[in-house]
Amino acid sequence: MRLLAGVGKTTLIQKASDALRSLGVPVDGFYTEEVRQGGRRIGFDVVTLSGLRGPLSRVGSEPPAGRREYRVGQYVVDLISFEQLALPVLKNADAGHSPGKRVCIIDEIGKMELFSQTFIHAVRQTLSSPGTVIFGTIPIPKGKPLTLVEEIRNRNDVKVFNVTKENRDSLLQEIVTAVQSCRK
């Protein structure tokens, strides 16, 4: 799925996750959520489907002493927090012995997340895992291409949905059906 900012992708991810779980599909993963203060966006959090939460980025915050600064626009990325939450989810994506493939939600595979080389490696490993279906979000191409995003976009086993405000509600069933068919 690739999306424009603010079209409701996280809500769609959450609804699809709930729908899949209600069908008995094993689902794990994480999504990103805006953090607002006084009506203004001040950053993003990573939220795992098991309920753990931590900062992905904040406006103008400084990295801890002695650590490299990773920045996307006005946001400083907290790579350690991101990796502590996202990497265990990916590591465990192929665990378990339920019938059919497990579904791993990754919202999103974007500029902030791609500062982590360990995350890039884990996504590639999960993509090549025969026991896991990834249901993830990637950005619409603009500017310099992101290598991993383009790799994903060009894979033969990837189905891309272009989500807009106009079609986001009608896509839910199509996405759930597509994910279910990948599990067979």
Short mmCIF file of N, CA, C and O in Angstrom, two decimals, residues 48-177:
data_model
loop_
_atom_site.label_atom_id
_atom_site.label_comp_id
_atom_site.label_asym_id
_atom_site.label_seq_id
_atom_site.Cartn_x
_atom_site.Cartn_y
_atom_site.Cartn_z
N THR A 48 3.23 -0.72 18.80
CA THR A 48 3.13 -2.12 18.39
C THR A 48 1.70 -2.59 18.57
O THR A 48 0.93 -2.01 19.35
N LEU A 49 1.31 -3.62 17.85
CA LEU A 49 -0.04 -4.15 17.98
C LEU A 49 -0.28 -4.77 19.35
O LEU A 49 -1.43 -4.96 19.75
N SER A 50 0.80 -5.05 20.07
CA SER A 50 0.64 -5.56 21.44
C SER A 50 0.52 -4.42 22.45
O SER A 50 0.37 -4.67 23.64
N GLY A 51 0.59 -3.17 21.97
CA GLY A 51 0.32 -2.03 22.83
C GLY A 51 1.52 -1.26 23.34
O GLY A 51 1.37 -0.27 24.05
N LEU A 52 2.74 -1.68 23.00
CA LEU A 52 3.92 -0.93 23.41
C LEU A 52 4.03 0.33 22.56
O LEU A 52 3.67 0.33 21.38
N ARG A 53 4.55 1.40 23.16
CA ARG A 53 4.63 2.69 22.45
C ARG A 53 5.93 3.38 22.82
O ARG A 53 6.38 3.32 23.95
N GLY A 54 6.51 4.07 21.82
CA GLY A 54 7.71 4.86 22.07
C GLY A 54 7.89 5.88 20.97
O GLY A 54 7.28 5.77 19.90
N PRO A 55 8.74 6.87 21.19
CA PRO A 55 8.93 7.92 20.19
C PRO A 55 9.66 7.42 18.95
O PRO A 55 10.64 6.68 19.06
N LEU A 56 9.17 7.83 17.79
CA LEU A 56 9.89 7.65 16.53
C LEU A 56 10.64 8.95 16.23
O LEU A 56 11.80 8.93 15.84
N SER A 57 9.95 10.09 16.41
CA SER A 57 10.59 11.38 16.14
C SER A 57 9.87 12.48 16.90
O SER A 57 8.72 12.32 17.29
N ARG A 58 10.58 13.58 17.05
CA ARG A 58 10.02 14.77 17.67
C ARG A 58 10.58 16.00 16.96
O ARG A 58 11.70 15.99 16.46
N VAL A 59 9.79 17.07 16.98
CA VAL A 59 10.22 18.34 16.40
C VAL A 59 11.38 18.88 17.21
O VAL A 59 11.28 18.98 18.44
N GLY A 60 12.46 19.19 16.52
CA GLY A 60 13.57 19.92 17.11
C GLY A 60 14.22 19.33 18.34
O GLY A 60 15.02 20.00 18.97
N SER A 61 13.89 18.11 18.71
CA SER A 61 14.55 17.53 19.87
C SER A 61 15.99 17.19 19.51
O SER A 61 16.33 16.97 18.35
N GLU A 62 16.83 17.18 20.50
CA GLU A 62 18.24 16.86 20.27
C GLU A 62 18.47 15.39 20.56
O GLU A 62 17.87 14.83 21.49
N PRO A 63 19.38 14.77 19.81
CA PRO A 63 19.68 13.37 20.12
C PRO A 63 20.45 13.30 21.44
O PRO A 63 21.08 14.28 21.84
N PRO A 64 20.40 12.15 22.11
CA PRO A 64 21.17 12.00 23.34
C PRO A 64 22.66 12.26 23.07
O PRO A 64 23.15 12.03 21.96
N ALA A 65 23.37 12.73 24.08
CA ALA A 65 24.79 13.07 23.94
C ALA A 65 25.57 11.89 23.37
O ALA A 65 25.37 10.74 23.76
N GLY A 66 26.42 12.21 22.41
CA GLY A 66 27.26 11.19 21.81
C GLY A 66 26.61 10.37 20.72
O GLY A 66 27.22 9.47 20.17
N ARG A 67 25.36 10.65 20.40
CA ARG A 67 24.66 9.89 19.36
C ARG A 67 24.48 10.75 18.13
O ARG A 67 24.27 11.95 18.22
N ARG A 68 24.53 10.11 16.98
CA ARG A 68 24.35 10.80 15.70
C ARG A 68 22.91 11.30 15.57
O ARG A 68 21.98 10.64 16.01
N GLU A 69 22.76 12.45 14.93
CA GLU A 69 21.42 12.99 14.71
C GLU A 69 20.90 12.53 13.35
O GLU A 69 21.58 12.65 12.34
N TYR A 70 19.70 11.98 13.36
CA TYR A 70 19.00 11.59 12.14
C TYR A 70 17.79 12.50 12.03
O TYR A 70 16.98 12.55 12.95
N ARG A 71 17.66 13.20 10.92
CA ARG A 71 16.64 14.23 10.80
C ARG A 71 15.91 14.08 9.46
O ARG A 71 16.51 13.85 8.43
N VAL A 72 14.58 14.25 9.53
CA VAL A 72 13.74 14.36 8.33
C VAL A 72 12.96 15.66 8.51
O VAL A 72 12.07 15.73 9.37
N GLY A 73 13.32 16.68 7.74
CA GLY A 73 12.69 17.99 7.91
C GLY A 73 12.92 18.50 9.31
O GLY A 73 14.04 18.52 9.81
N GLN A 74 11.84 18.86 9.98
CA GLN A 74 11.94 19.39 11.34
C GLN A 74 12.01 18.31 12.42
O GLN A 74 12.17 18.62 13.60
N TYR A 75 11.90 17.06 12.02
CA TYR A 75 11.82 15.96 12.98
C TYR A 75 13.18 15.29 13.19
O TYR A 75 13.86 14.92 12.23
N VAL A 76 13.54 15.09 14.47
CA VAL A 76 14.72 14.32 14.82
C VAL A 76 14.26 12.91 15.17
O VAL A 76 13.36 12.72 16.00
N VAL A 77 14.86 11.93 14.50
CA VAL A 77 14.45 10.52 14.65
C VAL A 77 15.16 9.90 15.85
O VAL A 77 16.38 10.03 16.00
N ASP A 78 14.39 9.21 16.69
CA ASP A 78 14.93 8.48 17.84
C ASP A 78 15.12 7.03 17.39
O ASP A 78 14.23 6.18 17.55
N LEU A 79 16.28 6.78 16.80
CA LEU A 79 16.55 5.47 16.20
C LEU A 79 16.55 4.35 17.24
O LEU A 79 16.04 3.26 16.97
N ILE A 80 17.07 4.61 18.42
CA ILE A 80 17.13 3.57 19.45
C ILE A 80 15.72 3.15 19.87
O ILE A 80 15.40 1.96 19.94
N SER A 81 14.87 4.12 20.14
CA SER A 81 13.49 3.81 20.52
C SER A 81 12.78 3.03 19.41
O SER A 81 12.12 2.02 19.66
N PHE A 82 12.95 3.49 18.16
CA PHE A 82 12.32 2.82 17.03
C PHE A 82 12.78 1.36 16.94
O PHE A 82 11.96 0.44 16.83
N GLU A 83 14.09 1.15 17.00
CA GLU A 83 14.62 -0.21 16.86
C GLU A 83 14.18 -1.11 18.01
O GLU A 83 13.89 -2.29 17.80
N GLN A 84 14.11 -0.55 19.24
CA GLN A 84 13.69 -1.37 20.38
C GLN A 84 12.26 -1.87 20.23
O GLN A 84 11.92 -2.94 20.73
N LEU A 85 11.41 -1.11 19.53
CA LEU A 85 10.02 -1.53 19.34
C LEU A 85 9.82 -2.33 18.06
O LEU A 85 9.12 -3.35 18.06
N ALA A 86 10.39 -1.88 16.95
CA ALA A 86 10.12 -2.49 15.64
C ALA A 86 10.87 -3.79 15.41
O ALA A 86 10.31 -4.74 14.84
N LEU A 87 12.12 -3.87 15.82
CA LEU A 87 12.93 -5.04 15.48
C LEU A 87 12.43 -6.34 16.12
O LEU A 87 12.38 -7.37 15.44
N PRO A 88 12.01 -6.35 17.39
CA PRO A 88 11.47 -7.60 17.95
C PRO A 88 10.23 -8.09 17.20
O PRO A 88 10.04 -9.30 17.04
N VAL A 89 9.41 -7.17 16.74
CA VAL A 89 8.21 -7.54 15.98
C VAL A 89 8.61 -8.26 14.70
O VAL A 89 8.05 -9.30 14.34
N LEU A 90 9.61 -7.72 14.00
CA LEU A 90 10.06 -8.35 12.75
C LEU A 90 10.76 -9.67 13.02
O LEU A 90 10.57 -10.64 12.27
N LYS A 91 11.54 -9.73 14.08
CA LYS A 91 12.24 -10.96 14.42
C LYS A 91 11.26 -12.08 14.71
O LYS A 91 11.49 -13.24 14.37
N ASN A 92 10.14 -11.74 15.35
CA ASN A 92 9.15 -12.74 15.73
C ASN A 92 8.11 -13.01 14.65
O ASN A 92 7.22 -13.83 14.84
N ALA A 93 8.20 -12.30 13.52
CA ALA A 93 7.16 -12.41 12.49
C ALA A 93 7.00 -13.82 11.96
O ALA A 93 5.89 -14.23 11.61
N ASP A 94 8.08 -14.58 11.91
CA ASP A 94 8.00 -15.93 11.35
C ASP A 94 7.88 -17.00 12.44
O ASP A 94 7.94 -18.18 12.16
N ALA A 95 7.73 -16.56 13.68
CA ALA A 95 7.60 -17.51 14.79
C ALA A 95 6.16 -18.04 14.86
O ALA A 95 5.26 -17.46 14.29
N GLY A 96 6.01 -19.09 15.55
CA GLY A 96 4.65 -19.64 15.73
C GLY A 96 4.38 -20.78 14.78
O GLY A 96 5.09 -20.99 13.81
N HIS A 97 3.36 -21.50 15.10
CA HIS A 97 3.06 -22.71 14.33
C HIS A 97 1.60 -22.77 13.91
O HIS A 97 1.01 -23.83 13.84
N SER A 98 1.02 -21.62 13.65
CA SER A 98 -0.38 -21.62 13.24
C SER A 98 -0.48 -21.98 11.76
O SER A 98 0.46 -21.77 11.00
N PRO A 99 -1.63 -22.54 11.33
CA PRO A 99 -1.78 -22.88 9.93
C PRO A 99 -1.83 -21.61 9.07
O PRO A 99 -2.36 -20.59 9.49
N GLY A 100 -1.22 -21.67 7.90
CA GLY A 100 -1.18 -20.50 7.03
C GLY A 100 -0.10 -19.54 7.49
O GLY A 100 0.48 -19.67 8.55
N LYS A 101 0.17 -18.58 6.67
CA LYS A 101 1.22 -17.61 6.97
C LYS A 101 0.73 -16.57 7.96
O LYS A 101 -0.44 -16.22 8.00
N ARG A 102 1.66 -16.08 8.76
CA ARG A 102 1.38 -15.00 9.70
C ARG A 102 1.41 -13.68 8.93
O ARG A 102 2.06 -13.57 7.90
N VAL A 103 0.74 -12.67 9.46
CA VAL A 103 0.73 -11.34 8.84
C VAL A 103 1.52 -10.39 9.74
O VAL A 103 1.28 -10.33 10.95
N CYS A 104 2.46 -9.69 9.13
CA CYS A 104 3.27 -8.72 9.84
C CYS A 104 2.97 -7.33 9.27
O CYS A 104 3.17 -7.09 8.08
N ILE A 105 2.47 -6.45 10.14
CA ILE A 105 2.12 -5.10 9.71
C ILE A 105 3.30 -4.18 9.96
O ILE A 105 3.85 -4.14 11.07
N ILE A 106 3.70 -3.46 8.89
CA ILE A 106 4.80 -2.49 9.00
C ILE A 106 4.30 -1.16 8.43
O ILE A 106 4.20 -0.99 7.22
N ASP A 107 3.98 -0.26 9.33
CA ASP A 107 3.49 1.08 8.95
C ASP A 107 4.42 2.11 9.59
O ASP A 107 4.23 2.46 10.73
N GLU A 108 5.42 2.52 8.99
CA GLU A 108 5.61 2.44 7.57
C GLU A 108 7.05 2.17 7.25
O GLU A 108 7.91 2.18 8.13
N ILE A 109 7.35 1.94 5.98
CA ILE A 109 8.72 1.79 5.52
C ILE A 109 9.04 3.09 4.78
O ILE A 109 8.81 3.22 3.58
N GLY A 110 9.49 4.09 5.53
CA GLY A 110 9.71 5.43 4.99
C GLY A 110 11.06 5.99 5.40
O GLY A 110 11.89 5.29 5.98
N LYS A 111 11.27 7.26 5.12
CA LYS A 111 12.57 7.89 5.37
C LYS A 111 13.05 7.76 6.80
O LYS A 111 14.21 7.45 7.05
N MET A 112 12.17 8.02 7.76
CA MET A 112 12.60 7.96 9.16
C MET A 112 13.05 6.56 9.54
O MET A 112 14.11 6.37 10.15
N GLU A 113 12.27 5.58 9.17
CA GLU A 113 12.56 4.19 9.53
C GLU A 113 13.82 3.68 8.82
O GLU A 113 14.55 2.86 9.37
N LEU A 114 14.07 4.19 7.62
CA LEU A 114 15.18 3.68 6.81
C LEU A 114 16.55 4.22 7.24
O LEU A 114 17.56 3.84 6.66
N PHE A 115 16.60 5.04 8.29
CA PHE A 115 17.90 5.39 8.87
C PHE A 115 18.50 4.17 9.56
O PHE A 115 19.70 4.11 9.79
N SER A 116 17.67 3.20 9.92
CA SER A 116 18.13 2.01 10.62
C SER A 116 18.53 0.92 9.64
O SER A 116 17.68 0.33 8.97
N GLN A 117 19.83 0.65 9.56
CA GLN A 117 20.32 -0.42 8.70
C GLN A 117 19.82 -1.78 9.20
O GLN A 117 19.55 -2.68 8.41
N THR A 118 19.69 -1.91 10.51
CA THR A 118 19.18 -3.17 11.09
C THR A 118 17.74 -3.39 10.67
O THR A 118 17.33 -4.52 10.37
N PHE A 119 16.95 -2.33 10.64
CA PHE A 119 15.55 -2.43 10.19
C PHE A 119 15.50 -2.83 8.72
O PHE A 119 14.72 -3.71 8.34
N ILE A 120 16.32 -2.22 7.89
CA ILE A 120 16.37 -2.56 6.46
C ILE A 120 16.65 -4.05 6.30
O ILE A 120 15.96 -4.75 5.55
N HIS A 121 17.65 -4.54 7.01
CA HIS A 121 18.01 -5.96 6.94
C HIS A 121 16.84 -6.84 7.40
O HIS A 121 16.51 -7.85 6.77
N ALA A 122 16.20 -6.44 8.50
CA ALA A 122 15.09 -7.23 9.05
C ALA A 122 13.90 -7.26 8.10
O ALA A 122 13.24 -8.29 7.95
N VAL A 123 13.61 -6.14 7.43
CA VAL A 123 12.51 -6.11 6.46
C VAL A 123 12.82 -7.04 5.30
O VAL A 123 11.97 -7.82 4.87
N ARG A 124 14.05 -6.96 4.78
CA ARG A 124 14.44 -7.85 3.67
C ARG A 124 14.32 -9.30 4.08
O ARG A 124 13.84 -10.14 3.32
N GLN A 125 14.75 -9.61 5.28
CA GLN A 125 14.67 -10.99 5.78
C GLN A 125 13.22 -11.43 5.90
O GLN A 125 12.86 -12.55 5.53
N THR A 126 12.37 -10.56 6.43
CA THR A 126 10.95 -10.89 6.59
C THR A 126 10.28 -11.07 5.23
O THR A 126 9.45 -11.97 5.05
N LEU A 127 10.65 -10.21 4.26
CA LEU A 127 10.09 -10.34 2.91
C LEU A 127 10.44 -11.69 2.28
O LEU A 127 9.66 -12.24 1.51
N SER A 128 11.61 -12.23 2.62
CA SER A 128 12.02 -13.50 2.02
C SER A 128 11.58 -14.71 2.84
O SER A 128 11.81 -15.84 2.45
N SER A 129 10.91 -14.46 3.95
CA SER A 129 10.43 -15.55 4.80
C SER A 129 9.18 -16.18 4.20
O SER A 129 8.19 -15.51 3.96
N PRO A 130 9.20 -17.51 3.99
CA PRO A 130 8.04 -18.15 3.39
C PRO A 130 6.82 -18.21 4.31
O PRO A 130 5.71 -18.42 3.85
N GLY A 131 7.01 -17.99 5.61
CA GLY A 131 5.89 -18.12 6.54
C GLY A 131 5.23 -16.81 6.92
O GLY A 131 4.41 -16.79 7.83
N THR A 132 5.58 -15.72 6.24
CA THR A 132 5.07 -14.41 6.64
C THR A 132 4.58 -13.60 5.44
O THR A 132 5.22 -13.58 4.39
N VAL A 133 3.45 -12.94 5.64
CA VAL A 133 2.94 -11.96 4.67
C VAL A 133 3.12 -10.59 5.31
O VAL A 133 2.71 -10.38 6.45
N ILE A 134 3.76 -9.68 4.60
CA ILE A 134 3.90 -8.32 5.10
C ILE A 134 2.77 -7.46 4.53
O ILE A 134 2.52 -7.45 3.34
N PHE A 135 2.11 -6.78 5.43
CA PHE A 135 1.10 -5.78 5.06
C PHE A 135 1.70 -4.46 5.53
O PHE A 135 1.74 -4.17 6.72
N GLY A 136 2.24 -3.71 4.60
CA GLY A 136 2.97 -2.51 4.97
C GLY A 136 2.60 -1.31 4.15
O GLY A 136 1.83 -1.40 3.19
N THR A 137 3.15 -0.17 4.56
CA THR A 137 2.94 1.07 3.81
C THR A 137 4.28 1.60 3.34
O THR A 137 5.29 1.54 4.06
N ILE A 138 4.27 2.10 2.11
CA ILE A 138 5.45 2.74 1.52
C ILE A 138 5.02 4.08 0.96
O ILE A 138 3.86 4.26 0.57
N PRO A 139 5.94 5.04 0.92
CA PRO A 139 5.57 6.37 0.41
C PRO A 139 5.47 6.40 -1.11
O PRO A 139 6.09 5.60 -1.81
N ILE A 140 4.69 7.35 -1.58
CA ILE A 140 4.63 7.63 -3.02
C ILE A 140 5.97 8.22 -3.42
O ILE A 140 6.51 9.06 -2.69
N PRO A 141 6.54 7.80 -4.55
CA PRO A 141 7.86 8.31 -4.92
C PRO A 141 7.86 9.82 -5.15
O PRO A 141 6.99 10.34 -5.82
N LYS A 142 8.82 10.47 -4.55
CA LYS A 142 9.06 11.88 -4.81
C LYS A 142 10.50 12.15 -4.40
O LYS A 142 10.98 11.61 -3.41
N GLY A 143 11.17 12.98 -5.17
CA GLY A 143 12.57 13.25 -4.86
C GLY A 143 13.43 12.04 -5.11
O GLY A 143 13.16 11.20 -5.96
N LYS A 144 14.48 11.92 -4.30
CA LYS A 144 15.44 10.82 -4.44
C LYS A 144 14.78 9.50 -4.04
O LYS A 144 14.20 9.40 -2.96
N PRO A 145 14.86 8.48 -4.91
CA PRO A 145 14.24 7.19 -4.58
C PRO A 145 14.87 6.56 -3.33
O PRO A 145 16.07 6.69 -3.09
N LEU A 146 14.05 5.89 -2.54
CA LEU A 146 14.52 5.15 -1.37
C LEU A 146 14.73 3.71 -1.83
O LEU A 146 13.78 3.04 -2.26
N THR A 147 15.96 3.22 -1.73
CA THR A 147 16.32 1.93 -2.31
C THR A 147 15.40 0.80 -1.88
O THR A 147 14.86 0.08 -2.73
N LEU A 148 15.20 0.62 -0.57
CA LEU A 148 14.36 -0.48 -0.11
C LEU A 148 12.92 -0.33 -0.58
O LEU A 148 12.28 -1.30 -0.99
N VAL A 149 12.42 0.90 -0.57
CA VAL A 149 11.04 1.15 -1.03
C VAL A 149 10.89 0.74 -2.49
O VAL A 149 9.91 0.09 -2.87
N GLU A 150 11.87 1.10 -3.32
CA GLU A 150 11.80 0.74 -4.73
C GLU A 150 11.95 -0.77 -4.93
O GLU A 150 11.28 -1.35 -5.79
N GLU A 151 12.78 -1.41 -4.14
CA GLU A 151 12.89 -2.88 -4.19
C GLU A 151 11.53 -3.52 -3.92
O GLU A 151 11.12 -4.44 -4.62
N ILE A 152 10.87 -3.02 -2.88
CA ILE A 152 9.56 -3.57 -2.51
C ILE A 152 8.55 -3.31 -3.61
O ILE A 152 7.83 -4.21 -4.04
N ARG A 153 8.49 -2.08 -4.08
CA ARG A 153 7.53 -1.68 -5.11
C ARG A 153 7.68 -2.54 -6.37
O ARG A 153 6.69 -2.86 -7.04
N ASN A 154 8.90 -2.95 -6.68
CA ASN A 154 9.17 -3.68 -7.93
C ASN A 154 9.15 -5.20 -7.79
O ASN A 154 9.38 -5.90 -8.77
N ARG A 155 8.86 -5.69 -6.61
CA ARG A 155 8.79 -7.15 -6.42
C ARG A 155 7.56 -7.71 -7.12
O ARG A 155 6.49 -7.10 -7.10
N ASN A 156 7.70 -8.91 -7.68
CA ASN A 156 6.57 -9.57 -8.34
C ASN A 156 5.50 -10.04 -7.35
O ASN A 156 4.35 -10.22 -7.72
N ASP A 157 5.90 -10.26 -6.10
CA ASP A 157 4.96 -10.79 -5.11
C ASP A 157 4.35 -9.68 -4.25
O ASP A 157 3.80 -9.95 -3.18
N VAL A 158 4.42 -8.44 -4.71
CA VAL A 158 3.86 -7.30 -3.97
C VAL A 158 2.66 -6.74 -4.72
O VAL A 158 2.71 -6.56 -5.94
N LYS A 159 1.60 -6.48 -3.98
CA LYS A 159 0.44 -5.81 -4.55
C LYS A 159 0.38 -4.43 -3.92
O LYS A 159 0.39 -4.30 -2.69
N VAL A 160 0.36 -3.39 -4.75
CA VAL A 160 0.35 -2.01 -4.27
C VAL A 160 -1.05 -1.43 -4.42
O VAL A 160 -1.66 -1.52 -5.48
N PHE A 161 -1.56 -0.86 -3.32
CA PHE A 161 -2.83 -0.14 -3.33
C PHE A 161 -2.51 1.33 -3.16
O PHE A 161 -1.78 1.70 -2.25
N ASN A 162 -3.04 2.16 -4.03
CA ASN A 162 -2.90 3.60 -3.88
C ASN A 162 -4.09 4.10 -3.07
O ASN A 162 -5.22 4.04 -3.54
N VAL A 163 -3.82 4.56 -1.86
CA VAL A 163 -4.88 4.96 -0.94
C VAL A 163 -5.06 6.47 -0.99
O VAL A 163 -4.10 7.23 -0.90
N THR A 164 -6.31 6.88 -1.13
CA THR A 164 -6.67 8.30 -1.12
C THR A 164 -7.82 8.49 -0.13
O THR A 164 -8.43 7.52 0.31
N LYS A 165 -8.12 9.74 0.19
CA LYS A 165 -9.27 10.00 1.06
C LYS A 165 -10.55 9.48 0.43
O LYS A 165 -11.45 9.03 1.12
N GLU A 166 -10.61 9.52 -0.91
CA GLU A 166 -11.83 9.10 -1.61
C GLU A 166 -12.03 7.59 -1.61
O GLU A 166 -13.16 7.12 -1.59
N ASN A 167 -10.93 6.80 -1.63
CA ASN A 167 -11.10 5.35 -1.76
C ASN A 167 -10.76 4.56 -0.50
O ASN A 167 -10.91 3.35 -0.47
N ARG A 168 -10.31 5.23 0.55
CA ARG A 168 -9.80 4.50 1.72
C ARG A 168 -10.83 3.58 2.37
O ARG A 168 -10.50 2.49 2.80
N ASP A 169 -12.08 4.00 2.42
CA ASP A 169 -13.10 3.17 3.05
C ASP A 169 -13.48 1.97 2.18
O ASP A 169 -13.70 0.87 2.69
N SER A 170 -13.52 2.17 0.89
CA SER A 170 -13.90 1.07 -0.01
C SER A 170 -12.78 0.05 -0.19
O SER A 170 -13.04 -1.06 -0.65
N LEU A 171 -11.54 0.41 0.16
CA LEU A 171 -10.42 -0.51 -0.02
C LEU A 171 -10.31 -1.57 1.07
O LEU A 171 -9.64 -2.58 0.87
N LEU A 172 -10.94 -1.35 2.21
CA LEU A 172 -10.75 -2.24 3.34
C LEU A 172 -10.98 -3.70 2.98
O LEU A 172 -10.11 -4.55 3.20
N GLN A 173 -12.13 -4.02 2.40
CA GLN A 173 -12.42 -5.42 2.08
C GLN A 173 -11.47 -5.96 1.02
O GLN A 173 -11.03 -7.11 1.11
N GLU A 174 -11.12 -5.15 0.05
CA GLU A 174 -10.17 -5.59 -0.99
C GLU A 174 -8.81 -5.93 -0.38
O GLU A 174 -8.18 -6.91 -0.75
N ILE A 175 -8.36 -5.11 0.56
CA ILE A 175 -7.08 -5.35 1.22
C ILE A 175 -7.13 -6.62 2.06
O ILE A 175 -6.23 -7.47 1.99
N VAL A 176 -8.19 -6.77 2.84
CA VAL A 176 -8.33 -7.97 3.69
C VAL A 176 -8.34 -9.22 2.82
O VAL A 176 -7.67 -10.21 3.12
N THR A 177 -9.08 -9.18 1.73
CA THR A 177 -9.14 -10.32 0.81
C THR A 177 -7.76 -10.62 0.21
O THR A 177 -7.35 -11.77 0.11
#
